[in-house]
GROMACS .gro file of C-alpha atoms in nm:
model
  264
    1MET     CA    1 -22.419   8.670  -6.974
    2VAL     CA    2 -22.768   8.613  -6.933
    3GLY     CA    3 -22.748   8.714  -6.596
    4LYS     CA    4 -22.575   9.032  -6.685
    5GLN     CA    5 -22.852   9.074  -6.970
    6LEU     CA    6 -23.129   9.022  -6.706
    7LYS     CA    7 -22.992   9.276  -6.458
    8LEU     CA    8 -22.970   9.557  -6.719
    9LEU     CA    9 -23.295   9.506  -6.871
   10ARG     CA   10 -23.456   9.495  -6.510
   11GLU     CA   11 -23.293   9.818  -6.402
   12ARG     CA   12 -23.385   9.976  -6.756
   13ALA     CA   13 -23.742   9.892  -6.662
   14GLY     CA   14 -23.709  10.045  -6.325
   15LEU     CA   15 -23.797   9.727  -6.142
   16SER     CA   16 -23.633   9.626  -5.835
   17GLN     CA   17 -23.547   9.263  -5.765
   18SER     CA   18 -23.863   9.217  -5.532
   19GLU     CA   19 -24.103   9.397  -5.801
   20PHE     CA   20 -23.933   9.164  -6.090
   21GLY     CA   21 -23.959   8.890  -5.905
   22ALA     CA   22 -24.333   8.936  -5.804
   23LEU     CA   23 -24.424   8.968  -6.174
   24VAL     CA   24 -24.252   8.637  -6.291
   25ARG     CA   25 -24.330   8.438  -5.969
   26TYR     CA   26 -23.990   8.418  -5.851
   27GLY     CA   27 -23.826   8.504  -5.526
   28PRO     CA   28 -23.588   8.804  -5.511
   29ASP     CA   29 -23.308   8.586  -5.380
   30HIS     CA   30 -23.379   8.358  -5.718
   31ILE     CA   31 -23.353   8.685  -5.919
   32SER     CA   32 -23.029   8.804  -5.759
   33ALA     CA   33 -22.878   8.449  -5.791
   34MET     CA   34 -22.975   8.454  -6.171
   35GLU     CA   35 -22.812   8.779  -6.229
   36ARG     CA   36 -22.505   8.708  -6.047
   37GLY     CA   37 -22.480   8.375  -6.266
   38VAL     CA   38 -22.510   8.135  -5.941
   39ARG     CA   39 -22.840   8.001  -6.104
   40THR     CA   40 -22.914   7.903  -6.456
   41PRO     CA   41 -23.269   8.078  -6.560
   42ARG     CA   42 -23.507   7.795  -6.661
   43PRO     CA   43 -23.656   7.866  -7.027
   44ASP     CA   44 -23.991   7.895  -6.864
   45PHE     CA   45 -23.870   8.177  -6.690
   46LEU     CA   46 -23.694   8.340  -6.980
   47VAL     CA   47 -24.025   8.345  -7.167
   48LYS     CA   48 -24.208   8.508  -6.907
   49ALA     CA   49 -23.939   8.776  -6.850
   50ASP     CA   50 -23.903   8.861  -7.213
   51PRO     CA   51 -24.235   9.089  -7.266
   52ILE     CA   52 -24.214   9.210  -6.910
   53LEU     CA   53 -23.842   9.365  -6.962
   54ASN     CA   54 -23.927   9.459  -7.304
   55ALA     CA   55 -23.658   9.238  -7.430
   56ASN     CA   56 -23.826   9.190  -7.753
   57GLY     CA   57 -23.728   8.826  -7.816
   58MET     CA   58 -23.373   8.871  -7.693
   59LEU     CA   59 -23.413   8.625  -7.399
   60ILE     CA   60 -23.645   8.359  -7.583
   61ALA     CA   61 -23.340   8.352  -7.848
   62VAL     CA   62 -23.093   8.240  -7.603
   63ILE     CA   63 -23.324   7.938  -7.468
   64PRO     CA   64 -23.149   7.686  -7.678
   65ASP     CA   65 -22.791   7.791  -7.549
   66VAL     CA   66 -22.962   7.784  -7.191
   67GLU     CA   67 -23.074   7.437  -7.242
   68ASP     CA   68 -22.753   7.319  -7.383
   69ALA     CA   69 -22.576   7.465  -7.079
   70MET     CA   70 -22.814   7.285  -6.823
   71ARG     CA   71 -22.737   6.945  -7.013
   72ARG     CA   72 -22.390   6.998  -6.966
   73ALA     CA   73 -22.398   7.156  -6.617
   74ARG     CA   74 -22.544   6.784  -6.530
   75THR     CA   75 -22.228   6.638  -6.590
   76ARG     CA   76 -21.975   6.918  -6.575
   77HIS     CA   77 -21.854   6.864  -6.217
   78PRO     CA   78 -21.488   6.951  -6.067
   79GLU     CA   79 -21.222   6.691  -6.161
   80TRP     CA   80 -21.203   6.573  -5.808
   81TYR     CA   81 -21.587   6.512  -5.790
   82ARG     CA   82 -21.636   6.328  -6.126
   83ASP     CA   83 -21.715   5.998  -5.950
   84HIS     CA   84 -21.977   6.067  -5.662
   85ALA     CA   85 -21.933   5.705  -5.530
   86GLU     CA   86 -21.543   5.763  -5.504
   87THR     CA   87 -21.591   6.096  -5.299
   88GLU     CA   88 -21.846   5.964  -5.104
   89LYS     CA   89 -21.600   5.676  -5.019
   90THR     CA   90 -21.346   5.910  -4.884
   91ALA     CA   91 -21.539   6.211  -4.736
   92VAL     CA   92 -21.469   6.297  -4.396
   93GLU     CA   93 -21.833   6.375  -4.308
   94LEU     CA   94 -22.144   6.293  -4.462
   95HIS     CA   95 -22.497   6.432  -4.355
   96HIS     CA   96 -22.834   6.329  -4.513
   97TYR     CA   97 -23.184   6.484  -4.491
   98CYS     CA   98 -23.434   6.186  -4.615
   99ASN     CA   99 -23.793   6.306  -4.671
  100ASN     CA  100 -23.953   6.053  -4.907
  101ALA     CA  101 -23.712   5.749  -4.872
  102VAL     CA  102 -23.459   5.551  -4.672
  103GLN     CA  103 -23.129   5.695  -4.801
  104GLY     CA  104 -22.897   5.417  -4.978
  105LEU     CA  105 -22.640   5.404  -4.744
  106LEU     CA  106 -22.886   5.288  -4.470
  107GLN     CA  107 -23.084   5.050  -4.696
  108THR     CA  108 -23.098   4.675  -4.635
  109GLU     CA  109 -23.056   4.438  -4.922
  110ALA     CA  110 -23.436   4.330  -4.939
  111HIS     CA  111 -23.521   4.692  -4.901
  112ALA     CA  112 -23.299   4.798  -5.197
  113ARG     CA  113 -23.411   4.546  -5.415
  114VAL     CA  114 -23.775   4.626  -5.366
  115VAL     CA  115 -23.692   4.995  -5.435
  116PHE     CA  116 -23.492   4.912  -5.766
  117ALA     CA  117 -23.784   4.660  -5.880
  118SER     CA  118 -24.078   4.866  -5.803
  119GLY     CA  119 -23.971   5.198  -5.975
  120ARG     CA  120 -24.084   5.320  -6.327
  121PRO     CA  121 -23.951   5.223  -6.588
  122PHE     CA  122 -23.903   4.880  -6.528
  123LEU     CA  123 -23.528   4.744  -6.516
  124SER     CA  124 -23.437   4.399  -6.617
  125GLU     CA  125 -23.327   4.141  -6.343
  126ALA     CA  126 -22.958   4.188  -6.431
  127THR     CA  127 -22.983   4.558  -6.393
  128ILE     CA  128 -23.151   4.538  -6.052
  129GLU     CA  129 -22.897   4.290  -5.935
  130LYS     CA  130 -22.607   4.498  -6.019
  131ARG     CA  131 -22.747   4.823  -5.869
  132VAL     CA  132 -22.839   4.635  -5.551
  133ALA     CA  133 -22.483   4.498  -5.554
  134ASP     CA  134 -22.340   4.862  -5.625
  135ARG     CA  135 -22.547   4.998  -5.304
  136LEU     CA  136 -22.457   4.715  -5.105
  137SER     CA  137 -22.087   4.813  -5.169
  138ARG     CA  138 -22.112   5.169  -5.104
  139GLN     CA  139 -22.222   5.073  -4.715
  140GLN     CA  140 -21.858   4.973  -4.659
  141ILE     CA  141 -21.798   5.331  -4.560
  142PHE     CA  142 -21.948   5.239  -4.217
  143GLU     CA  143 -21.661   5.006  -4.157
  144ARG     CA  144 -21.397   5.261  -4.271
  145TRP     CA  145 -21.131   5.382  -4.019
  146PRO     CA  146 -21.090   5.645  -3.950
  147ALA     CA  147 -21.438   5.669  -3.919
  148PRO     CA  148 -21.649   5.935  -4.090
  149ILE     CA  149 -21.894   6.167  -3.920
  150ILE     CA  150 -22.247   6.072  -4.029
  151SER     CA  151 -22.561   6.222  -3.976
  152TYR     CA  152 -22.931   6.172  -4.081
  153VAL     CA  153 -23.232   6.384  -4.022
  154ILE     CA  154 -23.524   6.146  -4.152
  155GLU     CA  155 -23.885   6.249  -4.161
  156GLU     CA  156 -24.102   5.995  -3.963
  157ALA     CA  157 -24.332   5.952  -4.245
  158VAL     CA  158 -24.040   5.750  -4.414
  159LEU     CA  159 -24.039   5.494  -4.123
  160ASP     CA  160 -24.401   5.462  -4.154
  161ARG     CA  161 -24.382   5.338  -4.550
  162PRO     CA  162 -24.351   4.963  -4.525
  163ILE     CA  163 -24.133   4.909  -4.827
  164GLY     CA  164 -24.166   4.564  -4.929
  165GLY     CA  165 -24.373   4.439  -4.641
  166PRO     CA  166 -24.371   4.389  -4.287
  167ARG     CA  167 -24.049   4.156  -4.299
  168VAL     CA  168 -23.842   4.379  -4.513
  169HIS     CA  169 -24.016   4.667  -4.326
  170ALA     CA  170 -23.896   4.540  -3.963
  171GLU     CA  171 -23.561   4.415  -4.123
  172GLN     CA  172 -23.495   4.776  -4.234
  173LEU     CA  173 -23.600   4.939  -3.876
  174ARG     CA  174 -23.352   4.721  -3.716
  175ARG     CA  175 -23.107   4.822  -3.965
  176LEU     CA  176 -23.159   5.173  -3.829
  177LEU     CA  177 -23.137   5.075  -3.461
  178ASP     CA  178 -22.833   4.896  -3.531
  179LEU     CA  179 -22.633   5.180  -3.710
  180GLY     CA  180 -22.761   5.449  -3.472
  181GLU     CA  181 -22.583   5.277  -3.230
  182ARG     CA  182 -22.245   5.348  -3.396
  183GLN     CA  183 -22.035   5.611  -3.215
  184ASN     CA  184 -21.986   5.815  -3.532
  185VAL     CA  185 -22.345   5.793  -3.675
  186ALA     CA  186 -22.631   6.023  -3.570
  187ILE     CA  187 -22.956   5.907  -3.680
  188GLN     CA  188 -23.266   6.152  -3.606
  189VAL     CA  189 -23.639   6.155  -3.669
  190MET     CA  190 -23.838   6.464  -3.757
  191PRO     CA  191 -24.173   6.420  -3.630
  192THR     CA  192 -24.436   6.446  -3.861
  193GLY     CA  193 -24.636   6.647  -3.594
  194MET     CA  194 -24.397   6.941  -3.604
  195GLU     CA  195 -24.605   7.250  -3.665
  196GLU     CA  196 -24.294   7.441  -3.854
  197HIS     CA  197 -24.042   7.316  -4.088
  198PRO     CA  198 -23.724   7.478  -4.245
  199ASN     CA  199 -23.709   7.276  -4.573
  200LEU     CA  200 -24.005   7.165  -4.717
  201ASP     CA  201 -23.818   7.098  -5.025
  202SER     CA  202 -23.648   6.791  -5.157
  203ALA     CA  203 -23.392   6.565  -4.989
  204PHE     CA  204 -23.003   6.648  -5.010
  205ASN     CA  205 -22.665   6.534  -4.899
  206LEU     CA  206 -22.396   6.734  -4.774
  207LEU     CA  207 -22.041   6.607  -4.811
  208VAL     CA  208 -21.712   6.726  -4.682
  209PRO     CA  209 -21.477   6.553  -4.937
  210LYS     CA  210 -21.125   6.514  -4.813
  211GLY     CA  211 -20.907   6.802  -4.885
  212HIS     CA  212 -21.195   6.994  -4.966
  213GLU     CA  213 -21.480   7.216  -4.877
  214GLN     CA  214 -21.822   7.105  -4.792
  215VAL     CA  215 -22.052   7.059  -5.088
  216ALA     CA  216 -22.393   6.986  -5.141
  217TYR     CA  217 -22.553   6.716  -5.390
  218LEU     CA  218 -22.912   6.632  -5.472
  219GLU     CA  219 -23.094   6.421  -5.730
  220ALA     CA  220 -23.469   6.498  -5.863
  221GLN     CA  221 -23.613   6.263  -6.091
  222GLY     CA  222 -23.289   6.121  -6.208
  223HIS     CA  223 -23.121   6.453  -6.270
  224PRO     CA  224 -22.802   6.492  -6.025
  225GLN     CA  225 -22.696   6.818  -5.917
  226LEU     CA  226 -22.365   6.917  -5.737
  227ILE     CA  227 -22.368   7.235  -5.570
  228ILE     CA  228 -22.023   7.399  -5.467
  229HIS     CA  229 -22.101   7.792  -5.453
  230ARG     CA  230 -22.007   7.857  -5.086
  231ASP     CA  231 -22.287   8.076  -5.010
  232GLU     CA  232 -22.530   7.812  -5.136
  233VAL     CA  233 -22.389   7.531  -4.946
  234ARG     CA  234 -22.400   7.719  -4.637
  235GLU     CA  235 -22.771   7.794  -4.666
  236ILE     CA  236 -22.815   7.441  -4.730
  237ALA     CA  237 -22.610   7.353  -4.410
  238ASP     CA  238 -22.791   7.610  -4.214
  239ARG     CA  239 -23.110   7.437  -4.294
  240TYR     CA  240 -23.005   7.126  -4.213
  241GLY     CA  241 -22.833   7.241  -3.873
  242ILE     CA  242 -23.201   7.395  -3.772
  243MET     CA  243 -23.370   7.065  -3.878
  244ARG     CA  244 -23.105   6.873  -3.655
  245ALA     CA  245 -23.192   7.117  -3.361
  246MET     CA  246 -23.582   7.063  -3.426
  247ALA     CA  247 -23.562   6.674  -3.464
  248LEU     CA  248 -23.586   6.414  -3.175
  249THR     CA  249 -23.260   6.337  -3.023
  250PRO     CA  250 -23.041   6.017  -3.179
  251ALA     CA  251 -23.147   5.851  -2.832
  252GLY     CA  252 -23.494   5.983  -2.874
  253SER     CA  253 -23.510   5.857  -3.220
  254ARG     CA  254 -23.389   5.528  -3.157
  255ALA     CA  255 -23.690   5.479  -2.900
  256LEU     CA  256 -23.927   5.584  -3.149
  257ILE     CA  257 -23.788   5.346  -3.414
  258ALA     CA  258 -23.806   5.069  -3.156
  259GLU     CA  259 -24.157   5.148  -3.081
  260LYS     CA  260 -24.248   5.141  -3.443
  261LEU     CA  261 -24.076   4.817  -3.468
  262GLU     CA  262 -24.271   4.654  -3.195
  263LYS     CA  263 -24.589   4.737  -3.333
  264LEU     CA  264 -24.514   4.534  -3.650
   0.00000   0.00000   0.00000
């Protein structure tokens, strides 16, 4: 309903999506997505838009409802996707873009423990151990048969961050080399020296759940987001495909990882 109101007010103001987007500093694609109800307008956007569209406080008045919808949307997943770990466990394809950390399925026990122990706010020892155990249990997916198709595009900067110190970091690099040798796993490194990049944005996962279409899943500052709208998933998958084409080949990536390991 808010999207329909935005479109009506914008057209009444005689503004195109591009013109309106320029005024509120949003791209026309974002404006279109909000008007179609694909994206939820953020409260700060509504505050900016209200005077521009001469809404006389109407858009500001719906902010509490929008905030409530956003809170509910964080947990309102399709029934078949309520448990992300279970969906991941049975997925037939998993594709991951890692831009600031080694993805959980790839982490060694020591690496995972450092990640959980050094985060903020601090966690209790019991919580850390439980989270490490949960993360390691998810890695059983690599032993599953029939084997799922798994791929990674990892920024080179991730490989240069010595989480846990030289010993833990070396063990993590060896783990990447071992997994990259598997027939169903492709690990590709995106060199830092690339002058162009199709996704200077957050990390994400693409999954093909058994019996369902591909979905995208991402987390930012502890807030998970599941994307199931076909057009939005296609856009993310398209970016991932371009990154795979630009990154080093799996063999070239293993050679680079081995070179970094030798230097430790």
